[in-house]
Short mmCIF file of N, CA and C in Angstrom, two decimals:
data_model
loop_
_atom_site.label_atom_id
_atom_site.label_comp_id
_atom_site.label_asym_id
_atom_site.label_seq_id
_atom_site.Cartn_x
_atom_site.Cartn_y
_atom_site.Cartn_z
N UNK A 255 -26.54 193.14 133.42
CA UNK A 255 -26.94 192.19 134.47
C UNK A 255 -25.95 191.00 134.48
N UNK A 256 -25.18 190.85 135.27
CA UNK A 256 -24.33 190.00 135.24
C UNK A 256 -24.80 188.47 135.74
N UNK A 257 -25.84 188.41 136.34
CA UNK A 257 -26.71 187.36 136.75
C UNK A 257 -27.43 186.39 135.03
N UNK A 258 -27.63 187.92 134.77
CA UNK A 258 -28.14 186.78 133.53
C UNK A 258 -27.18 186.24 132.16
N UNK A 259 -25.90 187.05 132.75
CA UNK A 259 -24.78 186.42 131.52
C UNK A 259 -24.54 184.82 131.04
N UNK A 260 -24.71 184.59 131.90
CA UNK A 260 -24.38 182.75 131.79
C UNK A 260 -25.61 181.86 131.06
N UNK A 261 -26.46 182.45 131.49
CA UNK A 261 -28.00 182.45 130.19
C UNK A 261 -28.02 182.88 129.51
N UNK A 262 -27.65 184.09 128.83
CA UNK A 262 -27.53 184.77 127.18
C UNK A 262 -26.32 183.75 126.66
N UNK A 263 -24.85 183.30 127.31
CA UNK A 263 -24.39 182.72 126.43
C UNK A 263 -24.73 181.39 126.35
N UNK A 264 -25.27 180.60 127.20
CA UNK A 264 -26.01 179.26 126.91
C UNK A 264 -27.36 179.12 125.73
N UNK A 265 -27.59 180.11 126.07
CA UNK A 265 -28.56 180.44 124.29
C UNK A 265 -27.87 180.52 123.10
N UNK A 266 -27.16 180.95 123.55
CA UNK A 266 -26.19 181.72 122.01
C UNK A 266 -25.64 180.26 121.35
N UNK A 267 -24.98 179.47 122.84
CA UNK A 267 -24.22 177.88 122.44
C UNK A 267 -25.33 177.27 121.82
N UNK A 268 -26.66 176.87 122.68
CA UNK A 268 -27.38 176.43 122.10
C UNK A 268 -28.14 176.66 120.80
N UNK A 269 -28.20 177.84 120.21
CA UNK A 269 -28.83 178.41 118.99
C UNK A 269 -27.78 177.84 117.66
N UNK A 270 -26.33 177.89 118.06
CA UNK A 270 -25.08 177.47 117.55
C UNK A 270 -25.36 175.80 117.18
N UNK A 271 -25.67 175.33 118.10
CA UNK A 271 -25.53 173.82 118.07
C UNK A 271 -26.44 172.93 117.49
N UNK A 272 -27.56 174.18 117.79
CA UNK A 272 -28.96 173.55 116.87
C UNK A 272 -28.57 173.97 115.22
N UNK A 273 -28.16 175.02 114.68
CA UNK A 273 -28.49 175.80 113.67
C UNK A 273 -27.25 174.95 112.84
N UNK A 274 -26.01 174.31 114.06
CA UNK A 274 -25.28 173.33 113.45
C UNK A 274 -25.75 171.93 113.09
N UNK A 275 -26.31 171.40 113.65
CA UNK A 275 -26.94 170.02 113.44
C UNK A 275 -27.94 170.53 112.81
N UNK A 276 -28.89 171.41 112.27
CA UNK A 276 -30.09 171.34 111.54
C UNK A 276 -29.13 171.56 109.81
N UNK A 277 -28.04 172.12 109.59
CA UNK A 277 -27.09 172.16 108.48
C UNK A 277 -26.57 170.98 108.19
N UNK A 278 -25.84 170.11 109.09
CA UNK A 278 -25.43 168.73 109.18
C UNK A 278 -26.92 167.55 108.42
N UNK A 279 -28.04 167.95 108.69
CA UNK A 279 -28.73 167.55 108.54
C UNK A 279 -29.79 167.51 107.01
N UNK A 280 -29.37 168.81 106.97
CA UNK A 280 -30.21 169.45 105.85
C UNK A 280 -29.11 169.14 104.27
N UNK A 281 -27.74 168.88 104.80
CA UNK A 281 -26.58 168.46 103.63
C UNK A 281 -27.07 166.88 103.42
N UNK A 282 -27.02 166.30 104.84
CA UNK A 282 -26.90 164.61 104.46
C UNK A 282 -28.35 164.55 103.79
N UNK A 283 -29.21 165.08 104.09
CA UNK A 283 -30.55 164.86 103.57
C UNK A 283 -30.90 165.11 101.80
N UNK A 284 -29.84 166.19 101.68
CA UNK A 284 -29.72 166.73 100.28
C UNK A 284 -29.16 165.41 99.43
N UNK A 285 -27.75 165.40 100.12
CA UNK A 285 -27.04 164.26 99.33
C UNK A 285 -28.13 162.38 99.54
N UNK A 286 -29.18 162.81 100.36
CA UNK A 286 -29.78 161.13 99.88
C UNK A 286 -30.57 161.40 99.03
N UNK A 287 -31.13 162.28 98.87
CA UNK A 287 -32.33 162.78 98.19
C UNK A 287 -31.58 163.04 96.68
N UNK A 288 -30.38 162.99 96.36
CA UNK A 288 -29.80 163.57 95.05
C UNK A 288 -29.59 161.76 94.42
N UNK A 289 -28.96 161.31 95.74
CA UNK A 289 -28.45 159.42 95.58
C UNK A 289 -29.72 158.71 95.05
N UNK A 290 -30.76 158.92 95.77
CA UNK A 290 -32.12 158.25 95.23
C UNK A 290 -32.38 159.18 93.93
N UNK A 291 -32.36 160.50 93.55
CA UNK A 291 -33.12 160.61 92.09
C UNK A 291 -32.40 160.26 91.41
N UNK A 292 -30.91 160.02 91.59
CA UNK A 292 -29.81 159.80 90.28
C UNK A 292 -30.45 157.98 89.68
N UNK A 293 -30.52 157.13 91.28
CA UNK A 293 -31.40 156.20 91.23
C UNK A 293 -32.31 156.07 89.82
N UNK A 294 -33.37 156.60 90.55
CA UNK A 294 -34.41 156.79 89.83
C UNK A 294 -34.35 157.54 88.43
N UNK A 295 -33.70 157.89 88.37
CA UNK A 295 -32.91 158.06 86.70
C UNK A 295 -32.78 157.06 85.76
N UNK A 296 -31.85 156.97 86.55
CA UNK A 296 -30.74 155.15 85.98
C UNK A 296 -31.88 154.28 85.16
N UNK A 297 -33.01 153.95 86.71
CA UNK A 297 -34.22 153.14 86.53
C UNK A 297 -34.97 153.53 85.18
N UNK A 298 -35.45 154.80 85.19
CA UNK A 298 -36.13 155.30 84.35
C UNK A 298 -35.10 154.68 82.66
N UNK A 299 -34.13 155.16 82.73
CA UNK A 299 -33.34 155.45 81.39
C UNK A 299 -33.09 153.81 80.88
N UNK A 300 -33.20 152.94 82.23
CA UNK A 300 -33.09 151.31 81.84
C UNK A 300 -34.67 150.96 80.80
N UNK A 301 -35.94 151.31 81.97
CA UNK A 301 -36.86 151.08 81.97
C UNK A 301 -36.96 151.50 79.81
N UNK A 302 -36.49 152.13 79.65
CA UNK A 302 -37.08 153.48 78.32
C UNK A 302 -35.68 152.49 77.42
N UNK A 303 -34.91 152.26 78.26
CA UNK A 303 -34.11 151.09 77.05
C UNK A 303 -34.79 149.96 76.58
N UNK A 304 -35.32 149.59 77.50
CA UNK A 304 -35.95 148.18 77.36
C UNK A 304 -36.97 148.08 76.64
N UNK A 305 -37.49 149.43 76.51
CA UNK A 305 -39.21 149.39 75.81
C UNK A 305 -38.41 149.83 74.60
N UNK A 306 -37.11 150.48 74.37
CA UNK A 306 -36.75 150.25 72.59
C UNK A 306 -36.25 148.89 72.49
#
């Protein structure tokens, strides 16, 4: 169906663009989530100094 070509590949772009920004997303989210526990480490390992 050549009518519906221009809609199968606008899905395809769009499935692309989402599945790209949900990766973009799912990295930066990783790397805050790693920045805050290293955080919360630090805190902890100060906190456990201080009480020796």
């Amino acid at each position: 169906m050549p009518q519906m070509a221009p809609l199968w590949w606008e899905l395809l772009f769009t499935m692309f663009v989402t599945s790209f920004m949900l990766m973009i997303m799912i990295m930066y989210f990783n790397k805050m989530m790693k920045s805050k526990k290293i955080k919360t480490i630090i805190i902890t390992t100060k906190q456990k100094q201080w009480k020796w």
